[in-house]
Amino acid sequence: MNAIVPGTATPVPALVDRFGRRVDYVRLSVTDRCDFRCVYCMAEDMQFLPRREILSLEELLAAAEAFVALGVRKIRLTGGEPLVRQNIVWLAERIAALPGLGELVLTTNGSRLAKLAAPLRAAGVKRINVSLDSLDPRRFHELTRTGELAGVLAGIDAALAAGFERVKLNSVILRGRNDDEVLALVAFARERGTDISFIEEMPLGLISEHDRAASFCSSEELRAIIAERHPLVPSLDSTGGPSRYWRMADSETRVGFISPHSHNFCHLCNRVRLTVEGRLLLCLGNEHSVDLRAVMRAQPGDTQALREAIVTAMDLKPERHHFDLDAEPQIVRFMNTTGG
Ligand code: SAM
């Protein structure tokens, strides 16, 4: 359904699903590759897509253009690790300049940010999220299997120096692995003046290193740990994503929680994902999807056909996801394939 936003003076197009939810946020995966192998995200030995199967930069731009023409206001570049994609700055600059787009933002593991923060800011990326699960170099290396903490910390400093409107840290906390670092991570965010969100681990892909049910830490549990040290005041702040934010009296840092298990937020879902294969995923926790790559390659340059395919896809958006940590994962794709 392509509707007109009520209450607007000039009609603007809007993507609306069967449940009346407006989709105005797209997470665009620019690669399935990553230089890290985070234990909850990927298998150690990953097979990545061959080049011909992934969207070219021009196809990614065409898709972004089509979404923005249909009323999408926010695009997040993600992956895999978006900064390992060649010429990512070229793409960012062109997407940021699309008329009608409210903001281009990016999620990264930070490993290449020391070099790329300033060019990305100059290209028009407004806000940046950096994943950070540990402040202990050895543990960081174990959790990411390949990552070096020092490079990521340098990347965070470069992002702060580059003047993004907001830098946010994202942490996945696993019981027995980094659950003793919650307060240290909050302290780090407070020192650097960044926000921080804690993400509940989701059963995406079959992993071998730990039992997701045993490692699960709920947002409520983490919030209680933090609130004991820093009284937390609920906030209505929203960055247009799934984080629910709390504030502390003595700091600008906001503490967010992304709680796909304990606090289902599907009724507020405003997002879809485009995988780097061009598969438009209507829900993180379901397989409903439409192959936009096929549309783009069958009718190159036909913007109308692409837009129609996107509008029609909205009818497939499921009402909600159902995650069950005790069952075999229903979603076999890993987060890097999905576009985190
Ligand atoms: N490489 C970038 C990064 O590290 O932020 C972007 C992609 S990554 C898949 C995006 C986010 O998804 C990261 O914050 C990561 O911690 C999170 N993530 C990956 N797998 C997850 C899972 N199974 N459950 C919860 N969060 C996950």
Coordinates of C-alpha atoms and ligand atoms in Angstrom, one line a residue:
M1 CA 0.0 0.0 0.0
N2 CA 1.3 3.4 -0.9
A3 CA -0.5 5.9 1.3
I4 CA -0.4 9.6 1.9
V5 CA 0.8 10.7 5.4
P6 CA -2.2 12.1 7.1
G7 CA -1.9 15.7 8.5
T8 CA 0.7 16.8 6.0
A9 CA 0.0 19.9 3.9
T10 CA 1.7 18.6 0.8
P11 CA 1.0 14.9 0.1
V12 CA 4.2 12.8 0.5
P13 CA 4.4 9.2 -0.4
A14 CA 4.6 6.6 2.4
L15 CA 5.1 2.9 2.6
V16 CA 2.4 1.4 4.9
D17 CA 2.0 -2.2 5.7
R18 CA -1.2 -4.3 6.3
F19 CA -1.1 -3.4 10.0
G20 CA -1.0 0.3 9.4
R21 CA 2.7 0.7 10.3
R22 CA 4.6 3.2 8.3
V23 CA 8.0 2.0 7.0
D24 CA 10.4 5.0 6.9
Y25 CA 13.6 3.3 7.9
V26 CA 15.8 1.0 5.8
R27 CA 18.8 -0.9 6.9
L28 CA 21.0 -1.3 3.8
S29 CA 23.6 -4.0 4.0
V30 CA 26.5 -3.2 1.7
T31 CA 28.5 -6.4 2.3
D32 CA 28.1 -9.7 4.0
R33 CA 31.9 -9.7 4.7
C34 CA 33.4 -8.8 8.0
D35 CA 36.9 -8.6 9.4
F36 CA 35.6 -9.8 12.8
R37 CA 33.9 -13.2 13.5
C38 CA 31.9 -12.3 16.7
V39 CA 31.0 -15.5 18.5
Y40 CA 27.2 -14.7 18.6
C41 CA 27.0 -13.4 15.1
M42 CA 29.0 -15.7 12.8
A43 CA 30.5 -19.1 12.5
E44 CA 34.3 -19.2 12.6
D45 CA 34.5 -20.5 9.1
M46 CA 32.2 -18.4 7.1
Q47 CA 31.4 -18.7 3.4
F48 CA 30.8 -15.3 1.8
L49 CA 28.8 -14.5 -1.3
P50 CA 30.6 -14.4 -4.7
R51 CA 30.9 -11.0 -6.2
R52 CA 28.4 -11.5 -9.0
E53 CA 25.7 -12.2 -6.4
I54 CA 26.0 -9.0 -4.5
L55 CA 24.6 -5.6 -5.5
S56 CA 26.9 -3.2 -7.2
L57 CA 27.4 0.2 -5.6
E58 CA 25.2 1.6 -8.4
E59 CA 22.4 -0.9 -7.6
L60 CA 22.6 -0.1 -3.9
L61 CA 22.3 3.6 -4.8
A62 CA 19.3 2.9 -7.1
A63 CA 17.6 0.9 -4.3
A64 CA 18.2 3.7 -1.8
E65 CA 16.8 6.2 -4.3
A66 CA 13.7 4.2 -4.8
F67 CA 13.1 3.9 -1.0
V68 CA 13.6 7.6 -0.5
A69 CA 11.2 8.4 -3.3
L70 CA 8.7 6.3 -1.4
G71 CA 9.0 8.3 1.8
V72 CA 11.9 6.6 3.6
R73 CA 13.5 9.1 5.9
K74 CA 16.3 7.2 7.4
I75 CA 18.9 4.8 5.9
R76 CA 21.5 2.9 7.9
L77 CA 24.5 1.4 6.2
T78 CA 25.4 -1.9 7.7
G79 CA 26.7 -5.3 6.9
G80 CA 28.8 -7.5 7.5
E81 CA 31.2 -4.7 8.2
P82 CA 30.2 -1.8 5.9
L83 CA 33.6 -0.2 6.0
V84 CA 35.3 -3.2 4.3
R85 CA 33.2 -2.5 1.2
Q86 CA 35.4 -0.7 -1.4
N87 CA 34.3 2.8 -2.1
I88 CA 31.9 3.0 0.7
V89 CA 32.5 6.8 1.0
W90 CA 31.4 7.2 -2.6
L91 CA 28.2 5.5 -1.9
A92 CA 27.6 7.3 1.4
E93 CA 28.0 10.7 -0.3
R94 CA 25.5 9.9 -2.9
I95 CA 22.9 8.4 -0.6
A96 CA 23.3 11.3 1.9
A97 CA 22.5 13.7 -1.0
L98 CA 19.2 12.1 -1.9
P99 CA 16.5 14.8 -1.7
G100 CA 14.0 13.9 1.0
L101 CA 16.3 11.7 3.1
G102 CA 16.3 12.9 6.7
E103 CA 19.5 11.1 7.8
L104 CA 22.1 8.6 6.7
V105 CA 23.6 6.7 9.6
L106 CA 26.0 3.8 9.9
T107 CA 26.8 0.8 12.1
T108 CA 30.4 -0.4 12.3
N109 CA 32.7 -2.6 14.3
G110 CA 35.1 0.4 14.3
S111 CA 38.1 -1.4 13.0
R112 CA 38.5 1.0 10.0
L113 CA 37.0 4.0 11.6
A114 CA 40.3 5.7 12.5
K115 CA 40.9 6.1 8.8
L116 CA 37.3 6.5 7.6
A117 CA 35.5 8.6 10.2
A118 CA 36.4 12.0 8.8
P119 CA 35.6 11.1 5.2
L120 CA 32.3 9.5 6.2
R121 CA 31.3 12.6 8.2
A122 CA 32.3 14.8 5.2
A123 CA 30.2 12.6 3.0
G124 CA 27.1 13.4 5.1
V125 CA 26.8 10.5 7.5
K126 CA 25.1 12.1 10.5
R127 CA 25.4 9.5 13.3
I128 CA 27.4 6.4 13.9
N129 CA 27.0 3.3 16.0
V130 CA 30.1 1.3 17.0
S131 CA 29.9 -2.2 18.4
L132 CA 31.9 -2.7 21.6
D133 CA 31.4 -5.7 23.8
S134 CA 34.5 -5.6 26.0
L135 CA 37.2 -3.2 27.2
D136 CA 39.6 -6.0 27.9
P137 CA 41.9 -6.5 24.9
R138 CA 42.2 -10.3 25.4
R139 CA 38.5 -10.8 25.9
F140 CA 37.7 -8.5 23.0
H141 CA 39.9 -10.7 20.8
E142 CA 38.2 -13.8 22.1
L143 CA 34.7 -12.4 21.5
T144 CA 35.4 -11.1 18.0
R145 CA 37.8 -14.0 17.2
T146 CA 40.0 -11.6 15.1
G147 CA 39.5 -8.1 16.5
E148 CA 42.0 -5.8 18.1
L149 CA 40.6 -3.5 20.8
A150 CA 43.1 -0.7 20.4
G151 CA 42.1 -0.1 16.7
V152 CA 38.5 0.1 17.7
L153 CA 39.1 2.5 20.5
A154 CA 41.2 4.7 18.1
G155 CA 38.2 4.5 15.7
I156 CA 35.8 5.7 18.4
D157 CA 38.1 8.6 19.2
A158 CA 38.3 9.4 15.5
A159 CA 34.5 9.4 15.2
L160 CA 34.2 11.7 18.2
A161 CA 36.8 14.1 16.6
A162 CA 35.0 14.0 13.3
G163 CA 31.9 15.6 14.8
F164 CA 29.1 13.1 14.1
E165 CA 25.9 14.4 15.7
R166 CA 25.9 11.4 17.9
V167 CA 28.2 8.4 18.5
K168 CA 26.6 5.4 20.1
L169 CA 28.1 2.2 21.4
N170 CA 26.3 -1.1 20.9
S171 CA 27.0 -4.0 23.3
V172 CA 25.8 -7.5 23.3
I173 CA 26.2 -9.0 26.8
L174 CA 26.7 -12.7 27.2
R175 CA 26.4 -14.4 30.6
G176 CA 29.7 -15.7 31.7
R177 CA 31.7 -13.9 29.0
N178 CA 31.3 -10.2 29.5
D179 CA 28.4 -9.7 31.9
D180 CA 30.8 -8.3 34.5
E181 CA 31.7 -5.4 32.1
V182 CA 28.3 -3.7 32.0
L183 CA 29.3 -0.9 34.4
A184 CA 32.7 -0.5 32.8
L185 CA 31.1 -0.1 29.4
V186 CA 28.7 2.5 30.8
A187 CA 31.6 4.3 32.5
F188 CA 33.5 4.3 29.2
A189 CA 30.4 5.8 27.4
R190 CA 30.1 8.5 30.1
E191 CA 33.8 9.4 29.8
R192 CA 33.6 9.7 26.0
G193 CA 30.2 11.4 26.0
T194 CA 28.6 8.7 23.8
D195 CA 25.3 6.9 24.1
I196 CA 25.3 3.2 24.7
S197 CA 22.7 0.5 23.9
F198 CA 22.6 -3.0 25.2
I199 CA 21.2 -5.5 22.7
E200 CA 19.7 -8.8 23.8
E201 CA 21.3 -11.7 21.8
M202 CA 19.0 -13.0 19.1
P203 CA 18.9 -16.6 17.7
L204 CA 20.0 -15.8 14.2
G205 CA 22.1 -18.5 12.6
L206 CA 23.5 -21.7 14.1
I207 CA 26.5 -21.0 16.3
S208 CA 28.8 -23.5 18.0
E209 CA 30.7 -21.6 20.7
H210 CA 28.0 -21.1 23.3
D211 CA 24.4 -22.1 24.2
R212 CA 22.3 -18.9 23.5
A213 CA 19.8 -19.8 26.1
A214 CA 22.5 -20.1 28.8
S215 CA 24.3 -16.9 27.8
F216 CA 21.1 -14.8 27.5
C217 CA 21.1 -11.6 29.7
S218 CA 17.8 -9.7 29.6
S219 CA 17.6 -6.0 29.3
E220 CA 15.8 -5.8 32.7
E221 CA 18.7 -7.5 34.4
L222 CA 21.2 -5.2 32.9
R223 CA 19.1 -2.1 33.7
A224 CA 19.0 -3.2 37.3
I225 CA 22.8 -3.5 37.5
I226 CA 23.2 0.0 36.0
A227 CA 20.4 1.6 38.0
E228 CA 22.1 0.5 41.2
R229 CA 25.1 2.7 40.4
H230 CA 23.4 5.4 38.3
P231 CA 19.7 6.1 39.0
L232 CA 18.1 5.8 35.6
V233 CA 15.2 8.1 34.4
P234 CA 13.0 6.7 31.6
S235 CA 13.2 8.9 28.6
L236 CA 10.9 9.3 25.6
D237 CA 13.9 10.0 23.4
S238 CA 13.9 8.0 20.2
T239 CA 16.4 7.8 17.4
G240 CA 13.8 6.2 15.2
G241 CA 15.0 2.6 16.0
P242 CA 14.2 -0.1 18.5
S243 CA 16.2 1.3 21.5
R244 CA 14.3 2.4 24.6
Y245 CA 16.4 5.0 26.4
W246 CA 17.1 6.0 29.9
R247 CA 18.9 9.1 31.2
M248 CA 21.3 9.7 34.1
A249 CA 21.1 12.9 36.1
D250 CA 24.8 13.6 35.9
S251 CA 25.6 12.8 32.3
E252 CA 24.6 13.4 28.7
T253 CA 25.0 9.7 28.0
R254 CA 21.8 7.9 27.3
V255 CA 21.5 4.2 28.1
G256 CA 19.4 2.3 25.6
F257 CA 18.1 -1.3 25.6
I258 CA 17.2 -3.2 22.5
S259 CA 15.0 -6.1 23.8
P260 CA 13.7 -8.3 21.0
H261 CA 12.9 -11.0 23.6
S262 CA 11.8 -9.3 26.8
H263 CA 10.1 -6.3 25.3
N264 CA 8.6 -7.0 22.0
F265 CA 8.6 -3.8 19.9
C266 CA 7.0 -5.2 16.7
H267 CA 3.9 -3.1 16.9
L268 CA 6.2 0.0 16.5
C269 CA 8.3 -1.6 13.7
N270 CA 9.1 1.0 11.1
R271 CA 11.9 -0.8 9.3
V272 CA 12.9 -3.2 6.6
R273 CA 16.3 -4.5 5.6
L274 CA 17.9 -4.9 2.2
T275 CA 20.5 -7.6 2.1
V276 CA 23.5 -7.2 -0.1
E277 CA 22.1 -9.9 -2.4
G278 CA 19.2 -7.5 -2.9
R279 CA 16.7 -9.4 -0.8
L280 CA 14.2 -7.1 0.8
L281 CA 13.6 -8.6 4.2
L282 CA 10.4 -7.5 5.8
C283 CA 11.2 -8.7 9.3
L284 CA 14.4 -9.6 11.2
G285 CA 12.9 -12.7 12.7
N286 CA 11.0 -14.1 9.6
E287 CA 11.9 -15.1 6.1
H288 CA 9.3 -13.0 4.2
S289 CA 11.2 -11.3 1.5
V290 CA 11.2 -10.0 -2.1
D291 CA 14.1 -10.3 -4.6
L292 CA 14.8 -6.7 -5.6
R293 CA 18.0 -7.7 -7.3
A294 CA 16.0 -9.8 -9.8
V295 CA 13.8 -6.7 -10.5
M296 CA 16.8 -4.5 -11.0
R297 CA 18.7 -6.9 -13.2
A298 CA 15.6 -7.9 -15.3
Q299 CA 14.7 -4.2 -16.0
P300 CA 17.9 -2.2 -15.5
G301 CA 17.2 1.5 -14.9
D302 CA 13.4 1.0 -14.6
T303 CA 12.8 3.0 -11.4
Q304 CA 9.0 2.5 -11.7
A305 CA 9.3 -1.3 -11.6
L306 CA 11.6 -1.2 -8.6
R307 CA 9.3 1.2 -6.7
E308 CA 6.3 -1.0 -7.5
A309 CA 8.1 -4.1 -6.2
I310 CA 8.9 -2.3 -2.9
V311 CA 5.3 -1.0 -2.5
T312 CA 3.9 -4.5 -3.1
A313 CA 6.4 -6.1 -0.7
M314 CA 4.8 -4.1 2.2
D315 CA 1.9 -6.5 2.1
L316 CA 4.2 -9.3 3.1
K317 CA 5.5 -7.6 6.3
P318 CA 4.6 -10.0 9.2
E319 CA 2.9 -8.7 12.3
R320 CA 5.7 -9.8 14.6
H321 CA 8.7 -12.1 15.2
H322 CA 8.8 -15.0 17.6
F323 CA 12.3 -15.8 19.1
D324 CA 12.7 -18.9 21.1
L325 CA 16.2 -19.4 22.5
D326 CA 15.5 -23.0 23.6
A327 CA 14.5 -24.2 20.1
E328 CA 16.7 -24.7 17.1
P329 CA 17.0 -21.3 15.3
Q330 CA 14.2 -20.8 12.9
I331 CA 16.3 -18.2 11.2
V332 CA 19.3 -19.9 9.7
R333 CA 20.8 -16.8 8.2
F334 CA 23.5 -15.1 10.4
M335 CA 23.3 -11.5 11.3
N336 CA 26.0 -10.6 8.8
T337 CA 23.9 -11.9 6.0
T338 CA 20.8 -10.3 7.3
G339 CA 22.3 -6.9 7.6
G340 CA 22.6 -6.1 11.3
Ligands
SAM1 N1 29.9 -5.0 11.5 C1 29.0 -4.0 12.1 C2 29.1 -4.0 13.6 O1 29.8 -4.8 14.1 O2 28.3 -3.2 14.2 C3 27.6 -4.0 11.5 C4 26.9 -5.3 11.4 S1 26.6 -6.1 13.0 C5 25.8 -7.5 12.4 C6 25.4 -5.1 13.7 C7 25.1 -5.4 15.2 O3 24.4 -6.6 15.3 C8 26.3 -5.4 16.1 O4 26.1 -4.5 17.1 C9 26.3 -6.8 16.6 O5 26.8 -6.9 17.9 C10 24.9 -7.2 16.5 N2 24.6 -8.6 16.4 C11 25.1 -9.5 15.6 N3 24.6 -10.8 15.8 C12 23.7 -10.6 16.8 C13 22.8 -11.5 17.5 N4 22.8 -12.8 17.1 N5 22.1 -11.0 18.4 C14 22.1 -9.7 18.8 N6 22.9 -8.8 18.2 C15 23.7 -9.3 17.2

